[in-house]
Structure formats: C-alpha cells, structure tokens
Amino acid sequence: MSYEVTATRRRPQSFDALVGQEFVAETFRNSIKSKKIAHAYLFSGPRGCGKTSTARILAKALNCQEGPASEPCGKCQQCQEITKGTCLDVIEIDGASNTSINDIRQIKSEILFPPQSCRYKIYIIDEVHMISDDAFNALLKTIEEPPPYVIFIFATTELQKVPATIKSRCQQFNFRLVPVEKVKEQLAQAASEAGIKAQDEALFWIARESTGSMRDAYTLFDQVAAFSGDEITFEKIRDKLGLVGLDRLNEIFEACACGNRTFAMEKIDSSLQGGISIEQLISNATDYLRSLLLIKNGVTKESLLGQSAEQYSKKVLETWNCVQIERGISLFLQLYRDIRYSLSPRYELELAFSRLCWLSDYVSPAEVKAAMESAKNLLLKSQDQSFRSGGAEPPQQSAGNSFLAQPEKKQPYSTFRLQTNSLQEKSFHNSEPAPVYSAPAEEDYSQYSYAPDNSDYGENFTEQKQTVSAEGIKDLQELKKTVLSVLSQSDEDAILASTLMQTDEWTMENGTITSTVASNFAVMQIKNSLPKINAVISQYYGSSVNFVVHIRQEKKIEEKEILPREVQLVCSLFSGRVVAEGEILETNAESKQEPSSNSEKTDEEQVSEIQTEYTEDEE
C-alpha cells in the first residue's frame, strides 16, 4: 500500500474519536437520539481542530443503515463510501473555489432531486466565508426552507466574515484548540502504531509547537520521524531544526544574572554559529523568561512551562524577581518587533542580552514609590522623636512658600532641623546622608505656644492662655508671630498660617490692622477666613480689631534710557533734550499759540547765531 500521512491515517471516524471536542460530540449524540436534527449547521474554529472530520462523522451517523445512530457503525456501504469520499449523496464543496452565484444556482437545482442511496443529501461546504455576498444572498431562501432530506454543514476558520443572515439560519458550534496533554497522548499513540520510540520531552515539544492543532501536530511528527529514524529524541530535534536547548539557555541566562557579559556573548556566538536563527533564539529566550515568571508565581504545571520546573536554573530564579523578569520579557518582545527594520539584527540581539546583564539593578516605578514612602515615614519618625526629646526644631518656610511644616497637635511649636545623626542610624542601603534644613532667624516662633479657643486647639488652652499678659500684645510684629504660631498648631489652619506669613508689615489705624500681600489668591484665602483671623488677633491683642489685607502694588522702576553719543552731541549743540511723542505735540501746539522771539528774527540772523555758537563750542 502507498504511504499515508499520519493526519489522514488517524482522522477520527466516530464521535468518540474526536479529541478535545467532547461538547460537540455529546450534543450531536443527544440530537440524533431525540431525532431533533437541524437543517443547517455552522462549524467555526481554528485550523486542524476537527471541523471537517465532525461533518463527515455526522453525515455517516445520519445515513448509516442502522441509524440514524448516535455512533456510525463504519461497516455498512454508506459509512464506507462516506469515509472514502465516493458517496454521491454527501457532496463536499470547497468554498474558496466555488464563490460565484452560478455555483449556488447549481446547488439549488440539485437539491430538487432526492438522495439516491442514502437517507439524507448532505452538503459540506468548507471555508464558507470565501463565498461572495451575492452567492450568500442567493442561498438564503434555500438554507431557511430546504427540502426535508437536505442538510447543510458549513465550516469556516473566520466566523466574522460570515453574514449574520447565514448565522441566524444555522446552529453554530465553536470548536476549541486541543489541549497540549491530549495532543501529546495522540502523538504517543501514533508513534506506537508506527513502531517508533519517542521521548516524552520530544513529543511534548511537538505538542507545544502545534499550538492546539491536531493536524499541525501530526504533520510535524511526520517531519521529525523522517530524520529521527526509529527513535525520536529532543537532542535530534534540537540539532536538526536549530533549536536552543534548555541547558544552553540556562548557561546564557546564568551568565546574564551574574553580569558576565563575556561568557554570555560567547555562548550567543556559538549558538548562532551552530545554525540557530536570530528569530528562533529570541523566541526561545522569551519562552524561557515566561516560564521563569510562571515558576516565580507558583505555577509548576508542565504543560505551561514546557519542561519540568526542576530543570530551570535555580540561580536565575533566586537572582531576579518578578518585576525584573517582566522587564526582560518586554525587552525581547520589543526586540522581535524591531529586528524587522534593524540595520543589523545580530547587533540588536547582543544589545538585548547585554542589557540583561544589569537587569539585577533594575528598579520599577512601584519600588521607587515604596522607597520614597519609607523615606518619608523615616523622616517623620525622626521628627517625632526630636519633638519629644525637645532638641529638634521644625522647619520654617520663607514668605514665598505656600506650606508650613506641621508640628504634631498639642506639641509646643519650635524650629525644626533634620538631625543627620538620627537619620544615619536608620539610613537606607546606598543612601546619601540627609541634608540639614534650618529656618531663618527672624521666623523663630519657639517662644510662643498659644491657642485661640479650647475646643479647636487642645485641652491645654487654659495653661497656655496664662502666658499672655492682661494688657495683650500691642507690638504688631510680635502679635503676628503669635498668631502664626497658634494657627500652625492646627492641621486645618496650617495653610492659612502659611498665607498670613506672606503678608507684609502690619500697621494699626483706628482699630484696624492693615497689611498687603503679593497674590490675589492669598487675598481671597485670607478674606474667606477673616472671622477666624479676627477672633485670634482680637484675643491676643486685648481688644476687638479687624484685619484688612490689600494687593501689594509693585513699584515700577523706570530705567533711564541711555542716548547714543551722536544724539547727545546734537542735544548739546542745539541746547535741546529728547522728549516723548506726546510732549512734542504739546510743544508744537504751544509754539503755534506763543511764537518765540526767535521767530521775529530773520533767517539770516538765526543762521549767523547758530554758526557763532557752534564755533564757540568747538573752541
């Protein structure tokens, strides 16, 4: 007998033999048992998953001599003719070759005649999405109301191209990809039938490369069996097909994890010299990093990893964390897209592995944020310890800043300084010593600790109030410092205190304190809080006063224009000066009303006087 490929030899001949499509087989069994057979079916799914085989099995089950039966016998004349493709009542049509409306007209004319030897006349149209729109429209009425002995079975790999009018007239079945474990089992059975020994690792690699397609798996199996002889091993596949083995990948990535660029580049060069393509090396490296990421997340399923988890380098797993491995995967994914337009794909590959050598130093934005939060907590903790010890001083902001450093509530307000010795005890790894911040001397509020009322600013209000004299604070600058200190002790009024700090010198006139500030926003913020400000100021001033703030009027400094030397000489020669344009017009108007005495002189006299003055100036 002539050679028959594995995909044809092992084509399923019954519903039980369908691999990975159990839900489809069970649906058809129940439909045939209950005699609820539709007039049109639409099979969709990826290539090589059993759409055409299922259509033939359904045709045999409906036309079997013992049926319609849930499982065809495979021995009767009808079953054997359908298996061989010689049955006249089961017509298989290639949709890609019969796309015109004339082909559909031929089908419409043929369905008028009943089947010759079978129970049903079945039309199996493969790649039905290739049929033109006009042909689909011509087929609509026939699909909707065919003769009772006609059944249509459509198969397609691109369901989105089938018109909705066709879909609505058919029962749809979406076929799935075959799991890797089941593909491996079928390959092992095929190898056993052919008398070939096969390693599990080699069969597993073939199953993964098929990406869920049984036909692709059988085709690749035939190719591997052709050069492997009586035994299929992964070493033979790796050497013949130019693959990067797991051992070689472990060596390359261990060198990258240790930062040994020299060894990594040598291994890459030996792999390329051995006939491995750049695209294949990138693909294998990406798969390797993906498996590492799955292992780091606790996934040890062999079908997902491609190999057992124990075969991957433990050194690489311990060196890189999940974030760094994700960075490496994105690096190779982008590399695969870039090499299509690269000047030298090999340079791109070597650059990518060189970057992997410092992947251990990569820090993600999330880790940077966490480090900054830790630093913030450390500084706040150091500040709190300094407050309690009484030796630290809180930071002050200049008048241009919009925020004040906030002391803890119910704590005396004092100038803050970050102590370097306290930070060095809890410093971060590879961190620089913390800088020292100190406030200007004129903004020292350490001697004041007041609160305007007991409910808002703490329980120790009574004790603090006793420090104020009965006459109140009459010095306005001292009063300003006191008010700022009181407001700064409350978290709610900290921004208000910062805004008041921006005000200029306070002046008192007729029971009203007046000041100026540079920005409109500060004026608006102060006016919105005037009741609170007036209450605090009146309490510590000793009498009721009002606070008024205005916009500071900036003084414009007029720069004196420096005249050119020639203009200065002309001005000195004619005893004149440079005036503005408006002044010139005004002067001209005055000259018209009040003619000068020179106008009464003749032109010759005026010229003679000018010449005399010019001669005197020269002398």
PDB file of C-alpha atoms in Angstrom, residues 123-334:
ATOM      1  CA  TYR A 123     -23.766  19.424   1.508  1.00  0.00           C
ATOM      2  CA  ILE A 124     -20.470  20.090   3.330  1.00  0.00           C
ATOM      3  CA  ILE A 125     -19.114  23.491   2.312  1.00  0.00           C
ATOM      4  CA  ASP A 126     -15.610  24.139   3.663  1.00  0.00           C
ATOM      5  CA  GLU A 127     -14.200  27.690   4.042  1.00  0.00           C
ATOM      6  CA  VAL A 128     -17.695  29.064   3.532  1.00  0.00           C
ATOM      7  CA  HIS A 129     -16.564  32.621   4.338  1.00  0.00           C
ATOM      8  CA  MET A 130     -14.933  32.782   0.879  1.00  0.00           C
ATOM      9  CA  ILE A 131     -18.316  32.782  -0.872  1.00  0.00           C
ATOM     10  CA  SER A 132     -19.329  36.151  -2.296  1.00  0.00           C
ATOM     11  CA  ASP A 133     -22.141  38.250  -0.861  1.00  0.00           C
ATOM     12  CA  ASP A 134     -24.335  37.734  -3.916  1.00  0.00           C
ATOM     13  CA  ALA A 135     -23.899  33.978  -3.632  1.00  0.00           C
ATOM     14  CA  PHE A 136     -24.821  34.111   0.070  1.00  0.00           C
ATOM     15  CA  ASN A 137     -27.952  36.096  -0.723  1.00  0.00           C
ATOM     16  CA  ALA A 138     -28.945  33.559  -3.373  1.00  0.00           C
ATOM     17  CA  LEU A 139     -28.539  30.772  -0.812  1.00  0.00           C
ATOM     18  CA  LEU A 140     -30.614  32.367   1.959  1.00  0.00           C
ATOM     19  CA  LYS A 141     -34.007  31.021   0.940  1.00  0.00           C
ATOM     20  CA  THR A 142     -32.624  27.557   0.297  1.00  0.00           C
ATOM     21  CA  ILE A 143     -30.980  27.385   3.722  1.00  0.00           C
ATOM     22  CA  GLU A 144     -34.054  28.688   5.506  1.00  0.00           C
ATOM     23  CA  GLU A 145     -36.556  26.230   3.929  1.00  0.00           C
ATOM     24  CA  PRO A 146     -34.725  23.330   2.281  1.00  0.00           C
ATOM     25  CA  PRO A 147     -36.385  20.023   1.384  1.00  0.00           C
ATOM     26  CA  PRO A 148     -36.671  17.653   4.377  1.00  0.00           C
ATOM     27  CA  TYR A 149     -33.955  15.376   3.015  1.00  0.00           C
ATOM     28  CA  VAL A 150     -31.303  18.134   2.595  1.00  0.00           C
ATOM     29  CA  ILE A 151     -28.843  19.171   5.323  1.00  0.00           C
ATOM     30  CA  PHE A 152     -26.197  21.898   5.007  1.00  0.00           C
ATOM     31  CA  ILE A 153     -22.966  21.814   7.035  1.00  0.00           C
ATOM     32  CA  PHE A 154     -20.740  24.907   6.779  1.00  0.00           C
ATOM     33  CA  ALA A 155     -17.179  25.078   8.089  1.00  0.00           C
ATOM     34  CA  THR A 156     -15.050  28.221   8.463  1.00  0.00           C
ATOM     35  CA  THR A 157     -11.958  29.494  10.255  1.00  0.00           C
ATOM     36  CA  GLU A 158     -13.117  33.140  10.081  1.00  0.00           C
ATOM     37  CA  LEU A 159     -16.561  33.345  11.578  1.00  0.00           C
ATOM     38  CA  GLN A 160     -16.609  37.146  11.485  1.00  0.00           C
ATOM     39  CA  LYS A 161     -16.709  37.086   7.672  1.00  0.00           C
ATOM     40  CA  VAL A 162     -19.903  35.024   7.525  1.00  0.00           C
ATOM     41  CA  PRO A 163     -23.000  37.255   7.120  1.00  0.00           C
ATOM     42  CA  ALA A 164     -25.374  37.471  10.044  1.00  0.00           C
ATOM     43  CA  THR A 165     -28.228  36.337   7.786  1.00  0.00           C
ATOM     44  CA  ILE A 166     -26.445  32.987   7.334  1.00  0.00           C
ATOM     45  CA  LYS A 167     -25.576  32.651  11.022  1.00  0.00           C
ATOM     46  CA  SER A 168     -29.176  33.188  12.094  1.00  0.00           C
ATOM     47  CA  ARG A 169     -30.321  30.253   9.925  1.00  0.00           C
ATOM     48  CA  CYS A 170     -27.760  27.757  11.287  1.00  0.00           C
ATOM     49  CA  GLN A 171     -26.934  26.047  14.549  1.00  0.00           C
ATOM     50  CA  GLN A 172     -23.446  27.263  15.464  1.00  0.00           C
ATOM     51  CA  PHE A 173     -20.683  25.163  17.027  1.00  0.00           C
ATOM     52  CA  ASN A 174     -17.425  26.813  18.077  1.00  0.00           C
ATOM     53  CA  PHE A 175     -14.564  24.320  18.064  1.00  0.00           C
ATOM     54  CA  ARG A 176     -11.733  24.741  20.569  1.00  0.00           C
ATOM     55  CA  LEU A 177      -7.986  24.271  20.465  1.00  0.00           C
ATOM     56  CA  VAL A 178      -6.871  20.837  21.621  1.00  0.00           C
ATOM     57  CA  PRO A 179      -5.035  20.853  24.982  1.00  0.00           C
ATOM     58  CA  VAL A 180      -1.323  20.060  24.930  1.00  0.00           C
ATOM     59  CA  GLU A 181      -1.699  16.954  27.106  1.00  0.00           C
ATOM     60  CA  LYS A 182      -4.232  15.391  24.733  1.00  0.00           C
ATOM     61  CA  VAL A 183      -2.089  16.205  21.700  1.00  0.00           C
ATOM     62  CA  LYS A 184       0.845  14.506  23.395  1.00  0.00           C
ATOM     63  CA  GLU A 185      -1.266  11.397  24.079  1.00  0.00           C
ATOM     64  CA  GLN A 186      -2.325  11.186  20.443  1.00  0.00           C
ATOM     65  CA  LEU A 187       1.284  11.575  19.284  1.00  0.00           C
ATOM     66  CA  ALA A 188       2.374   8.777  21.618  1.00  0.00           C
ATOM     67  CA  GLN A 189      -0.296   6.510  20.148  1.00  0.00           C
ATOM     68  CA  ALA A 190       0.777   7.423  16.616  1.00  0.00           C
ATOM     69  CA  ALA A 191       4.422   6.651  17.448  1.00  0.00           C
ATOM     70  CA  SER A 192       3.406   3.323  18.968  1.00  0.00           C
ATOM     71  CA  GLU A 193       1.382   2.396  15.883  1.00  0.00           C
ATOM     72  CA  ALA A 194       4.342   3.256  13.642  1.00  0.00           C
ATOM     73  CA  GLY A 195       6.782   1.292  15.800  1.00  0.00           C
ATOM     74  CA  ILE A 196       8.837   4.374  16.726  1.00  0.00           C
ATOM     75  CA  LYS A 197      10.300   5.060  20.163  1.00  0.00           C
ATOM     76  CA  ALA A 198       9.741   8.645  21.258  1.00  0.00           C
ATOM     77  CA  GLN A 199      10.898  10.556  24.319  1.00  0.00           C
ATOM     78  CA  ASP A 200       8.274  12.411  26.304  1.00  0.00           C
ATOM     79  CA  GLU A 201      10.291  15.607  26.035  1.00  0.00           C
ATOM     80  CA  ALA A 202      10.341  15.364  22.233  1.00  0.00           C
ATOM     81  CA  LEU A 203       6.609  14.626  21.997  1.00  0.00           C
ATOM     82  CA  PHE A 204       5.873  17.426  24.390  1.00  0.00           C
ATOM     83  CA  TRP A 205       7.847  19.854  22.241  1.00  0.00           C
ATOM     84  CA  ILE A 206       5.903  18.770  19.127  1.00  0.00           C
ATOM     85  CA  ALA A 207       2.609  19.201  21.001  1.00  0.00           C
ATOM     86  CA  ARG A 208       3.550  22.714  22.109  1.00  0.00           C
ATOM     87  CA  GLU A 209       4.660  23.738  18.635  1.00  0.00           C
ATOM     88  CA  SER A 210       1.329  22.621  17.159  1.00  0.00           C
ATOM     89  CA  THR A 211      -0.481  25.295  19.224  1.00  0.00           C
ATOM     90  CA  GLY A 212      -3.616  23.193  19.690  1.00  0.00           C
ATOM     91  CA  SER A 213      -3.974  21.909  16.110  1.00  0.00           C
ATOM     92  CA  MET A 214      -4.020  18.110  15.720  1.00  0.00           C
ATOM     93  CA  ARG A 215      -3.269  18.296  12.006  1.00  0.00           C
ATOM     94  CA  ASP A 216      -0.204  20.503  12.639  1.00  0.00           C
ATOM     95  CA  ALA A 217       0.958  18.089  15.340  1.00  0.00           C
ATOM     96  CA  TYR A 218       0.712  15.083  13.044  1.00  0.00           C
ATOM     97  CA  THR A 219       2.455  16.945  10.214  1.00  0.00           C
ATOM     98  CA  LEU A 220       5.360  17.964  12.466  1.00  0.00           C
ATOM     99  CA  PHE A 221       5.504  14.433  13.857  1.00  0.00           C
ATOM    100  CA  ASP A 222       5.946  13.021  10.352  1.00  0.00           C
ATOM    101  CA  GLN A 223       8.741  15.503   9.679  1.00  0.00           C
ATOM    102  CA  VAL A 224      10.583  14.655  12.906  1.00  0.00           C
ATOM    103  CA  ALA A 225      10.120  10.915  12.336  1.00  0.00           C
ATOM    104  CA  ALA A 226      11.631  11.242   8.866  1.00  0.00           C
ATOM    105  CA  PHE A 227      15.072  12.344  10.155  1.00  0.00           C
ATOM    106  CA  SER A 228      14.975  10.627  13.546  1.00  0.00           C
ATOM    107  CA  GLY A 229      14.672   7.052  12.360  1.00  0.00           C
ATOM    108  CA  ASP A 230      13.447   4.507  14.895  1.00  0.00           C
ATOM    109  CA  GLU A 231      13.804   6.798  17.908  1.00  0.00           C
ATOM    110  CA  ILE A 232      12.684  10.401  18.346  1.00  0.00           C
ATOM    111  CA  THR A 233      14.721  12.391  20.886  1.00  0.00           C
ATOM    112  CA  PHE A 234      14.781  16.049  21.740  1.00  0.00           C
ATOM    113  CA  GLU A 235      18.523  16.224  21.042  1.00  0.00           C
ATOM    114  CA  LYS A 236      17.917  15.181  17.449  1.00  0.00           C
ATOM    115  CA  ILE A 237      15.139  17.738  17.101  1.00  0.00           C
ATOM    116  CA  ARG A 238      17.332  20.463  18.585  1.00  0.00           C
ATOM    117  CA  ASP A 239      20.277  19.695  16.303  1.00  0.00           C
ATOM    118  CA  LYS A 240      18.301  19.194  13.096  1.00  0.00           C
ATOM    119  CA  LEU A 241      15.796  22.026  13.480  1.00  0.00           C
ATOM    120  CA  GLY A 242      18.208  24.551  15.010  1.00  0.00           C
ATOM    121  CA  LEU A 243      16.652  24.939  18.447  1.00  0.00           C
ATOM    122  CA  VAL A 244      18.163  26.348  21.633  1.00  0.00           C
ATOM    123  CA  GLY A 245      18.075  23.694  24.315  1.00  0.00           C
ATOM    124  CA  LEU A 246      17.147  24.353  27.908  1.00  0.00           C
ATOM    125  CA  ASP A 247      20.694  23.590  29.087  1.00  0.00           C
ATOM    126  CA  ARG A 248      22.158  26.209  26.767  1.00  0.00           C
ATOM    127  CA  LEU A 249      19.534  28.767  27.822  1.00  0.00           C
ATOM    128  CA  ASN A 250      20.351  28.083  31.473  1.00  0.00           C
ATOM    129  CA  GLU A 251      24.013  28.809  30.783  1.00  0.00           C
ATOM    130  CA  ILE A 252      23.291  32.043  28.912  1.00  0.00           C
ATOM    131  CA  PHE A 253      20.855  33.412  31.478  1.00  0.00           C
ATOM    132  CA  GLU A 254      23.038  32.410  34.435  1.00  0.00           C
ATOM    133  CA  ALA A 255      25.832  34.463  32.873  1.00  0.00           C
ATOM    134  CA  CYS A 256      23.449  37.403  32.453  1.00  0.00           C
ATOM    135  CA  ALA A 257      22.235  37.084  36.056  1.00  0.00           C
ATOM    136  CA  CYS A 258      25.859  37.193  37.269  1.00  0.00           C
ATOM    137  CA  GLY A 259      26.685  40.136  34.984  1.00  0.00           C
ATOM    138  CA  ASN A 260      29.250  38.100  32.995  1.00  0.00           C
ATOM    139  CA  ARG A 261      28.852  39.728  29.585  1.00  0.00           C
ATOM    140  CA  THR A 262      31.889  37.983  28.088  1.00  0.00           C
ATOM    141  CA  PHE A 263      30.607  34.461  28.710  1.00  0.00           C
ATOM    142  CA  ALA A 264      27.084  35.377  27.583  1.00  0.00           C
ATOM    143  CA  MET A 265      28.315  36.835  24.288  1.00  0.00           C
ATOM    144  CA  GLU A 266      30.471  33.765  23.651  1.00  0.00           C
ATOM    145  CA  LYS A 267      27.503  31.453  24.142  1.00  0.00           C
ATOM    146  CA  ILE A 268      25.332  33.560  21.852  1.00  0.00           C
ATOM    147  CA  ASP A 269      28.009  33.474  19.182  1.00  0.00           C
ATOM    148  CA  SER A 270      28.361  29.687  19.432  1.00  0.00           C
ATOM    149  CA  SER A 271      24.577  29.298  19.147  1.00  0.00           C
ATOM    150  CA  LEU A 272      24.430  31.440  16.030  1.00  0.00           C
ATOM    151  CA  GLN A 273      27.431  29.656  14.536  1.00  0.00           C
ATOM    152  CA  GLY A 274      25.625  26.359  15.157  1.00  0.00           C
ATOM    153  CA  GLY A 275      22.878  27.330  12.740  1.00  0.00           C
ATOM    154  CA  ILE A 276      20.290  28.776  15.143  1.00  0.00           C
ATOM    155  CA  SER A 277      18.494  31.736  13.623  1.00  0.00           C
ATOM    156  CA  ILE A 278      18.194  35.033  15.467  1.00  0.00           C
ATOM    157  CA  GLU A 279      14.406  34.838  15.427  1.00  0.00           C
ATOM    158  CA  GLN A 280      14.493  31.357  16.944  1.00  0.00           C
ATOM    159  CA  LEU A 281      16.890  32.450  19.683  1.00  0.00           C
ATOM    160  CA  ILE A 282      14.667  35.405  20.560  1.00  0.00           C
ATOM    161  CA  SER A 283      11.604  33.142  20.644  1.00  0.00           C
ATOM    162  CA  ASN A 284      13.301  30.568  22.873  1.00  0.00           C
ATOM    163  CA  ALA A 285      14.647  33.259  25.211  1.00  0.00           C
ATOM    164  CA  THR A 286      11.163  34.759  25.539  1.00  0.00           C
ATOM    165  CA  ASP A 287       9.660  31.349  26.325  1.00  0.00           C
ATOM    166  CA  TYR A 288      12.388  30.767  28.895  1.00  0.00           C
ATOM    167  CA  LEU A 289      11.677  34.054  30.693  1.00  0.00           C
ATOM    168  CA  ARG A 290       7.946  33.376  30.582  1.00  0.00           C
ATOM    169  CA  SER A 291       8.488  30.009  32.255  1.00  0.00           C
ATOM    170  CA  LEU A 292      10.648  31.670  34.919  1.00  0.00           C
ATOM    171  CA  LEU A 293       7.862  34.165  35.616  1.00  0.00           C
ATOM    172  CA  LEU A 294       5.317  31.375  35.970  1.00  0.00           C
ATOM    173  CA  ILE A 295       7.593  29.483  38.359  1.00  0.00           C
ATOM    174  CA  LYS A 296       8.136  32.636  40.445  1.00  0.00           C
ATOM    175  CA  ASN A 297       4.348  32.910  40.742  1.00  0.00           C
ATOM    176  CA  GLY A 298       3.970  29.325  41.914  1.00  0.00           C
ATOM    177  CA  VAL A 299       2.970  27.689  38.603  1.00  0.00           C
ATOM    178  CA  THR A 300       4.619  24.281  38.129  1.00  0.00           C
ATOM    179  CA  LYS A 301       2.314  22.732  35.524  1.00  0.00           C
ATOM    180  CA  GLU A 302       4.483  21.061  32.902  1.00  0.00           C
ATOM    181  CA  SER A 303       2.104  21.847  30.050  1.00  0.00           C
ATOM    182  CA  LEU A 304       2.509  25.572  30.718  1.00  0.00           C
ATOM    183  CA  LEU A 305       6.227  25.596  31.394  1.00  0.00           C
ATOM    184  CA  GLY A 306       7.253  23.322  28.532  1.00  0.00           C
ATOM    185  CA  GLN A 307       9.625  21.469  30.875  1.00  0.00           C
ATOM    186  CA  SER A 308       9.561  20.373  34.476  1.00  0.00           C
ATOM    187  CA  ALA A 309      10.200  23.224  36.913  1.00  0.00           C
ATOM    188  CA  GLU A 310      13.281  21.468  38.327  1.00  0.00           C
ATOM    189  CA  GLN A 311      15.139  21.784  35.028  1.00  0.00           C
ATOM    190  CA  TYR A 312      15.215  25.591  35.133  1.00  0.00           C
ATOM    191  CA  SER A 313      18.185  27.355  36.697  1.00  0.00           C
ATOM    192  CA  LYS A 314      17.698  27.995  40.410  1.00  0.00           C
ATOM    193  CA  LYS A 315      20.420  30.618  40.341  1.00  0.00           C
ATOM    194  CA  VAL A 316      18.483  32.739  37.852  1.00  0.00           C
ATOM    195  CA  LEU A 317      15.271  32.292  39.851  1.00  0.00           C
ATOM    196  CA  GLU A 318      17.000  33.477  43.021  1.00  0.00           C
ATOM    197  CA  THR A 319      18.720  36.458  41.357  1.00  0.00           C
ATOM    198  CA  TRP A 320      15.789  38.054  39.510  1.00  0.00           C
ATOM    199  CA  ASN A 321      12.426  38.981  40.971  1.00  0.00           C
ATOM    200  CA  CYS A 322       9.108  39.024  39.131  1.00  0.00           C
ATOM    201  CA  VAL A 323       9.364  42.691  38.143  1.00  0.00           C
ATOM    202  CA  GLN A 324      12.794  42.214  36.624  1.00  0.00           C
ATOM    203  CA  ILE A 325      11.697  39.103  34.710  1.00  0.00           C
ATOM    204  CA  GLU A 326       8.698  41.004  33.338  1.00  0.00           C
ATOM    205  CA  ARG A 327      11.095  43.719  32.213  1.00  0.00           C
ATOM    206  CA  GLY A 328      13.181  41.085  30.410  1.00  0.00           C
ATOM    207  CA  ILE A 329      10.125  39.653  28.634  1.00  0.00           C
ATOM    208  CA  SER A 330       9.055  43.075  27.414  1.00  0.00           C
ATOM    209  CA  LEU A 331      12.619  43.664  26.232  1.00  0.00           C
ATOM    210  CA  PHE A 332      12.582  40.575  23.992  1.00  0.00           C
ATOM    211  CA  LEU A 333       9.048  41.182  22.743  1.00  0.00           C
ATOM    212  CA  GLN A 334      10.079  44.641  21.602  1.00  0.00           C
TER     213      GLN A 334
END
